[in-house]
mmCIF file of C-alpha atoms in Angstrom:
data_model
loop_
_atom_site.group_PDB
_atom_site.id
_atom_site.type_symbol
_atom_site.label_atom_id
_atom_site.label_comp_id
_atom_site.label_asym_id
_atom_site.label_seq_id
_atom_site.Cartn_x
_atom_site.Cartn_y
_atom_site.Cartn_z
ATOM 1 C CA MET A 1 28.581 11.594 -8.942
ATOM 2 C CA THR A 2 25.473 13.425 -7.699
ATOM 3 C CA ARG A 3 25.783 16.000 -10.469
ATOM 4 C CA LEU A 4 26.217 13.248 -13.043
ATOM 5 C CA ILE A 5 23.077 11.490 -11.788
ATOM 6 C CA ARG A 6 21.170 14.773 -12.050
ATOM 7 C CA PHE A 7 22.541 15.312 -15.544
ATOM 8 C CA LYS A 8 21.402 11.846 -16.666
ATOM 9 C CA LEU A 9 17.937 12.312 -15.159
ATOM 10 C CA SER A 10 17.604 15.743 -16.752
ATOM 11 C CA ALA A 11 18.716 14.453 -20.168
ATOM 12 C CA TYR A 12 16.283 11.544 -19.843
ATOM 13 C CA ALA A 13 13.352 13.834 -19.086
ATOM 14 C CA ARG A 14 14.246 16.336 -21.827
ATOM 15 C CA SER A 15 14.557 13.586 -24.438
ATOM 16 C CA HIS A 16 10.924 12.573 -23.784
ATOM 17 C CA ARG A 17 12.036 8.923 -23.519
ATOM 18 C CA LEU A 18 10.617 8.987 -19.998
ATOM 19 C CA PHE A 19 7.074 9.249 -21.339
ATOM 20 C CA GLN A 20 7.189 5.891 -23.098
ATOM 21 C CA PRO A 21 7.542 3.674 -19.986
ATOM 22 C CA ALA A 22 5.403 6.147 -18.030
ATOM 23 C CA VAL A 23 2.529 5.605 -20.452
ATOM 24 C CA GLY A 24 3.112 1.857 -20.169
ATOM 25 C CA LEU A 25 2.928 2.111 -16.384
ATOM 26 C CA LEU A 26 -0.313 4.092 -16.480
ATOM 27 C CA LEU A 27 -1.906 1.658 -18.940
ATOM 28 C CA MET A 28 -0.958 -1.280 -16.721
ATOM 29 C CA LEU A 29 -2.419 0.436 -13.653
ATOM 30 C CA VAL A 30 -5.633 1.200 -15.530
ATOM 31 C CA ILE A 31 -5.905 -2.475 -16.440
ATOM 32 C CA PHE A 32 -5.109 -3.635 -12.900
ATOM 33 C CA TYR A 33 -7.595 -1.335 -11.191
ATOM 34 C CA SER A 34 -10.318 -0.795 -13.792
ATOM 35 C CA THR A 35 -12.526 -2.615 -11.285
ATOM 36 C CA LEU A 36 -12.088 -2.242 -7.538
ATOM 37 C CA THR A 37 -10.081 -4.952 -5.826
ATOM 38 C CA PRO A 38 -12.345 -6.672 -3.267
ATOM 39 C CA PRO A 39 -11.452 -6.584 0.444
ATOM 40 C CA GLY A 40 -8.850 -9.164 1.404
ATOM 41 C CA LYS A 41 -7.298 -9.321 -2.077
ATOM 42 C CA GLU A 42 -5.080 -6.256 -1.802
ATOM 43 C CA LEU A 43 -1.846 -8.190 -1.239
ATOM 44 C CA SER A 44 -2.436 -10.532 -4.168
ATOM 45 C CA SER A 45 -3.141 -7.475 -6.339
ATOM 46 C CA TYR A 46 0.147 -5.900 -5.224
ATOM 47 C CA ALA A 47 1.987 -9.167 -5.933
ATOM 48 C CA ASP A 48 0.585 -9.342 -9.473
ATOM 49 C CA SER A 49 1.420 -5.679 -10.054
ATOM 50 C CA ALA A 50 5.023 -6.109 -8.849
ATOM 51 C CA GLY A 51 5.568 -9.089 -11.132
ATOM 52 C CA LEU A 52 3.947 -7.715 -14.257
ATOM 53 C CA LEU A 53 5.543 -4.272 -13.958
ATOM 54 C CA ILE A 54 9.040 -5.768 -14.217
ATOM 55 C CA VAL A 55 8.823 -5.260 -17.980
ATOM 56 C CA VAL A 56 7.992 -1.556 -17.460
ATOM 57 C CA PHE A 57 10.898 -1.154 -15.024
ATOM 58 C CA ALA A 58 13.197 -2.835 -17.565
ATOM 59 C CA TRP A 59 11.926 -0.550 -20.328
ATOM 60 C CA ALA A 60 12.546 2.547 -18.198
ATOM 61 C CA ALA A 61 16.093 1.497 -17.261
ATOM 62 C CA ARG A 62 16.958 0.604 -20.849
ATOM 63 C CA SER A 63 15.641 3.879 -22.261
ATOM 64 C CA LEU A 64 17.482 5.948 -19.641
ATOM 65 C CA LEU A 65 20.785 4.193 -20.292
ATOM 66 C CA ASP A 66 20.222 4.608 -24.054
ATOM 67 C CA THR A 67 19.690 8.381 -23.823
ATOM 68 C CA GLU A 68 23.338 9.445 -24.069
ATOM 69 C CA PRO A 69 25.231 8.858 -27.326
ATOM 70 C CA ALA A 70 28.569 7.038 -27.084
ATOM 71 C CA ALA A 71 30.570 10.281 -27.368
ATOM 72 C CA GLN A 72 28.693 11.835 -24.459
ATOM 73 C CA ARG A 73 29.285 8.729 -22.328
ATOM 74 C CA LEU A 74 33.020 9.101 -22.941
ATOM 75 C CA VAL A 75 32.826 12.760 -21.895
ATOM 76 C CA SER A 76 30.916 11.757 -18.750
ATOM 77 C CA MET A 77 33.526 9.118 -17.926
ATOM 78 C CA THR A 78 36.292 11.681 -18.249
ATOM 79 C CA ALA A 79 34.437 14.242 -16.149
ATOM 80 C CA ALA A 80 33.621 11.637 -13.487
ATOM 81 C CA GLY A 81 37.206 10.437 -13.277
ATOM 82 C CA GLY A 82 36.697 6.957 -14.687
ATOM 83 C CA PRO A 83 34.182 4.479 -16.050
ATOM 84 C CA GLY A 84 33.152 3.159 -12.629
ATOM 85 C CA ARG A 85 31.501 6.382 -11.520
ATOM 86 C CA GLU A 86 29.804 6.921 -14.871
ATOM 87 C CA ILE A 87 28.400 3.389 -14.850
ATOM 88 C CA GLY A 88 27.318 3.745 -11.228
ATOM 89 C CA ALA A 89 25.640 7.080 -11.913
ATOM 90 C CA GLY A 90 23.664 5.564 -14.800
ATOM 91 C CA LEU A 91 22.447 2.664 -12.677
ATOM 92 C CA LEU A 92 21.529 4.923 -9.753
ATOM 93 C CA ALA A 93 19.602 7.209 -12.103
ATOM 94 C CA ALA A 94 17.734 4.175 -13.479
ATOM 95 C CA PHE A 95 16.965 3.026 -9.923
ATOM 96 C CA ALA A 96 15.679 6.511 -9.064
ATOM 97 C CA VAL A 97 13.261 6.521 -12.005
ATOM 98 C CA ASN A 98 12.026 3.024 -11.231
ATOM 99 C CA LEU A 99 11.670 3.844 -7.543
ATOM 100 C CA ALA A 100 9.334 6.684 -8.525
ATOM 101 C CA PHE A 101 7.382 4.325 -10.802
ATOM 102 C CA ALA A 102 7.129 1.731 -8.016
ATOM 103 C CA ALA A 103 5.895 4.377 -5.571
ATOM 104 C CA ILE A 104 3.167 5.341 -8.063
ATOM 105 C CA ALA A 105 2.175 1.676 -8.417
ATOM 106 C CA VAL A 106 1.935 1.230 -4.639
ATOM 107 C CA VAL A 107 0.122 4.505 -3.873
ATOM 108 C CA THR A 108 -2.330 4.605 -6.803
ATOM 109 C CA PRO A 109 -4.610 1.768 -5.607
ATOM 110 C CA LEU A 110 -4.743 3.340 -2.161
ATOM 111 C CA LEU A 111 -6.327 6.394 -3.798
ATOM 112 C CA HIS A 112 -8.470 4.480 -6.269
ATOM 113 C CA GLY A 113 -8.301 0.754 -6.828
ATOM 114 C CA PHE A 114 -8.982 -0.960 -3.512
ATOM 115 C CA ALA A 115 -12.548 -1.329 -2.268
ATOM 116 C CA ALA A 116 -11.258 -1.170 1.314
ATOM 117 C CA THR A 117 -8.134 0.267 2.923
ATOM 118 C CA PRO A 118 -5.568 -2.543 3.280
ATOM 119 C CA ALA A 119 -3.684 -3.284 6.481
ATOM 120 C CA PRO A 120 -0.387 -1.408 6.835
ATOM 121 C CA GLY A 121 1.429 -4.746 6.786
ATOM 122 C CA ASP A 122 -0.022 -5.595 3.381
ATOM 123 C CA VAL A 123 1.037 -2.212 2.022
ATOM 124 C CA ALA A 124 4.561 -2.819 3.361
ATOM 125 C CA ARG A 125 4.691 -6.287 1.773
ATOM 126 C CA GLY A 126 3.443 -4.839 -1.491
ATOM 127 C CA ALA A 127 6.174 -2.196 -1.372
ATOM 128 C CA VAL A 128 8.825 -4.891 -0.768
ATOM 129 C CA LEU A 129 7.596 -6.909 -3.760
ATOM 130 C CA HIS A 130 7.710 -3.810 -5.970
ATOM 131 C CA LEU A 131 11.282 -3.177 -4.797
ATOM 132 C CA LEU A 132 12.191 -6.717 -5.849
ATOM 133 C CA GLY A 133 10.442 -6.156 -9.172
ATOM 134 C CA LEU A 134 12.202 -2.872 -9.888
ATOM 135 C CA THR A 135 15.594 -4.373 -9.014
ATOM 136 C CA ALA A 136 15.071 -7.268 -11.420
ATOM 137 C CA GLY A 137 13.672 -4.920 -14.056
ATOM 138 C CA THR A 138 16.607 -2.527 -13.764
ATOM 139 C CA ALA A 139 19.067 -5.394 -14.243
ATOM 140 C CA LEU A 140 17.185 -6.695 -17.292
ATOM 141 C CA GLY A 141 16.934 -3.204 -18.780
ATOM 142 C CA ALA A 142 20.638 -2.535 -18.227
ATOM 143 C CA LEU A 143 21.652 -5.789 -19.945
ATOM 144 C CA THR A 144 19.576 -4.865 -23.006
ATOM 145 C CA SER A 145 20.700 -1.227 -23.197
ATOM 146 C CA GLN A 146 22.522 0.200 -26.211
ATOM 147 C CA PRO A 147 26.090 -0.058 -24.847
ATOM 148 C CA ILE A 148 25.553 -3.817 -24.474
ATOM 149 C CA MET A 149 23.213 -4.459 -27.427
ATOM 150 C CA PRO A 150 23.687 -1.809 -30.153
ATOM 151 C CA SER A 151 20.761 -3.024 -32.295
ATOM 152 C CA PRO A 152 17.483 -1.447 -31.050
ATOM 153 C CA ALA A 153 15.419 -4.256 -32.580
ATOM 154 C CA ALA A 154 17.495 -7.007 -30.977
ATOM 155 C CA SER A 155 17.520 -5.081 -27.710
ATOM 156 C CA MET A 156 13.727 -4.778 -27.475
ATOM 157 C CA LEU A 157 13.254 -8.372 -28.600
ATOM 158 C CA THR A 158 15.671 -9.573 -25.925
ATOM 159 C CA LEU A 159 14.025 -7.405 -23.264
ATOM 160 C CA PHE A 160 10.504 -8.708 -23.877
ATOM 161 C CA GLY A 161 11.713 -12.221 -24.662
ATOM 162 C CA GLY A 162 13.811 -12.264 -21.499
ATOM 163 C CA TYR A 163 10.827 -11.165 -19.435
ATOM 164 C CA VAL A 164 8.581 -13.856 -20.929
ATOM 165 C CA ALA A 165 11.320 -16.458 -20.344
ATOM 166 C CA LEU A 166 11.592 -15.245 -16.755
ATOM 167 C CA LEU A 167 7.871 -15.821 -16.216
ATOM 168 C CA LEU A 168 7.955 -19.244 -17.869
ATOM 169 C CA VAL A 169 10.976 -20.439 -15.910
ATOM 170 C CA SER A 170 9.423 -19.238 -12.661
ATOM 171 C CA LEU A 171 6.516 -21.622 -13.342
ATOM 172 C CA THR A 172 8.864 -24.626 -13.243
ATOM 173 C CA PRO A 173 10.230 -26.331 -10.100
ATOM 174 C CA VAL A 174 13.512 -24.398 -10.469
ATOM 175 C CA GLY A 175 11.612 -21.110 -10.581
ATOM 176 C CA ARG A 176 12.177 -20.486 -6.886
ATOM 177 C CA PHE A 177 15.924 -20.363 -7.552
ATOM 178 C CA THR A 178 15.656 -17.724 -10.301
ATOM 179 C CA VAL A 179 13.696 -14.470 -10.065
ATOM 180 C CA PRO A 180 10.613 -16.126 -8.509
ATOM 181 C CA VAL A 181 7.860 -13.964 -9.969
ATOM 182 C CA MET A 182 5.164 -16.626 -10.244
ATOM 183 C CA PRO A 183 5.998 -18.157 -6.829
ATOM 184 C CA TRP A 184 5.457 -14.826 -5.070
ATOM 185 C CA MET A 185 2.211 -14.289 -7.001
ATOM 186 C CA ARG A 186 0.925 -17.737 -6.026
ATOM 187 C CA ALA A 187 2.014 -17.333 -2.405
ATOM 188 C CA ALA A 188 0.253 -13.972 -2.125
ATOM 189 C CA ASN A 189 -2.930 -15.397 -3.646
ATOM 190 C CA ASP A 190 -2.785 -18.380 -1.264
ATOM 191 C CA GLY A 191 -2.170 -16.148 1.763
ATOM 192 C CA VAL A 192 1.225 -17.693 2.569
ATOM 193 C CA LEU A 193 3.555 -14.945 1.327
ATOM 194 C CA ASP A 194 5.214 -14.500 4.729
ATOM 195 C CA THR A 195 6.465 -18.095 4.683
ATOM 196 C CA VAL A 196 8.289 -17.657 1.362
ATOM 197 C CA LEU A 197 9.132 -13.940 1.350
ATOM 198 C CA LEU A 198 12.690 -14.350 2.654
ATOM 199 C CA PRO A 199 13.843 -17.007 0.135
ATOM 200 C CA VAL A 200 11.952 -15.239 -2.653
ATOM 201 C CA ALA A 201 13.683 -11.952 -1.834
ATOM 202 C CA ALA A 202 17.091 -13.637 -1.578
ATOM 203 C CA ALA A 203 16.722 -15.328 -4.973
ATOM 204 C CA ALA A 204 15.439 -12.186 -6.696
ATOM 205 C CA LEU A 205 18.207 -10.010 -5.260
ATOM 206 C CA LEU A 206 20.893 -12.589 -6.043
ATOM 207 C CA TRP A 207 20.000 -12.832 -9.720
ATOM 208 C CA SER A 208 19.475 -9.077 -10.005
ATOM 209 C CA ALA A 209 22.907 -8.473 -8.489
ATOM 210 C CA ALA A 210 24.438 -10.993 -10.914
ATOM 211 C CA GLY A 211 22.818 -9.165 -13.822
ATOM 212 C CA LEU A 212 24.073 -5.773 -12.648
ATOM 213 C CA ILE A 213 27.594 -7.124 -12.109
ATOM 214 C CA ALA A 214 27.559 -8.594 -15.629
ATOM 215 C CA TYR A 215 26.382 -5.241 -17.002
ATOM 216 C CA THR A 216 29.141 -3.384 -15.136
ATOM 217 C CA ARG A 217 31.850 -5.724 -16.436
ATOM 218 C CA LEU A 218 30.555 -5.546 -20.012
ATOM 219 C CA ARG A 219 30.239 -1.752 -19.898
ATOM 220 C CA ARG A 220 33.886 -1.406 -18.916
ATOM 221 C CA THR A 221 34.853 -2.904 -22.268
ATOM 222 C CA ARG A 222 32.389 -0.886 -24.339
ATOM 223 C CA PRO A 223 32.259 2.876 -25.103
#
């Protein structure tokens, strides 16, 4: 399993697909921190970053899972001893890439982006929100990957359309029961994130887990 994860990460890097979401991440960070965030607004900046970067996390997961052709996936399944390990290795590799992207998003403003050094608690909350964002993004990217959606055009349209729908739904009263991107942004801006962080995290993780389970079941029936 570990060797298969390394193989997938190596193939992803060598294919240069990694650079596409990486450039997207850097552009988003440049936009976020082109002007210094004023003191006291660090947590709201992290909350916005975690929500808006979901589309980058989804893009990275999708492109990683698209790297191997169908024949190579069958070889990997055989070498791993079954589809379960191959599917798990792909998802863990996608999580690893997105974890690195999230770490960059959390650390970058500490080096250049914040006018003042935020409290350690705000950095920790920002890291938690980015973890929620990368989990949701990985699930969305997996569900739009080539084994599930063979058409690249339909896949990209579904990825970006799904992200926009996610944002729009989270603006409605039922948004707190889906992936609550806008609720956590509003709570961070209002200074009440701690009061909603637990239900927000539970909802985000629940829907992300449902998406990953759906991906796993669909992948077992596809080459």
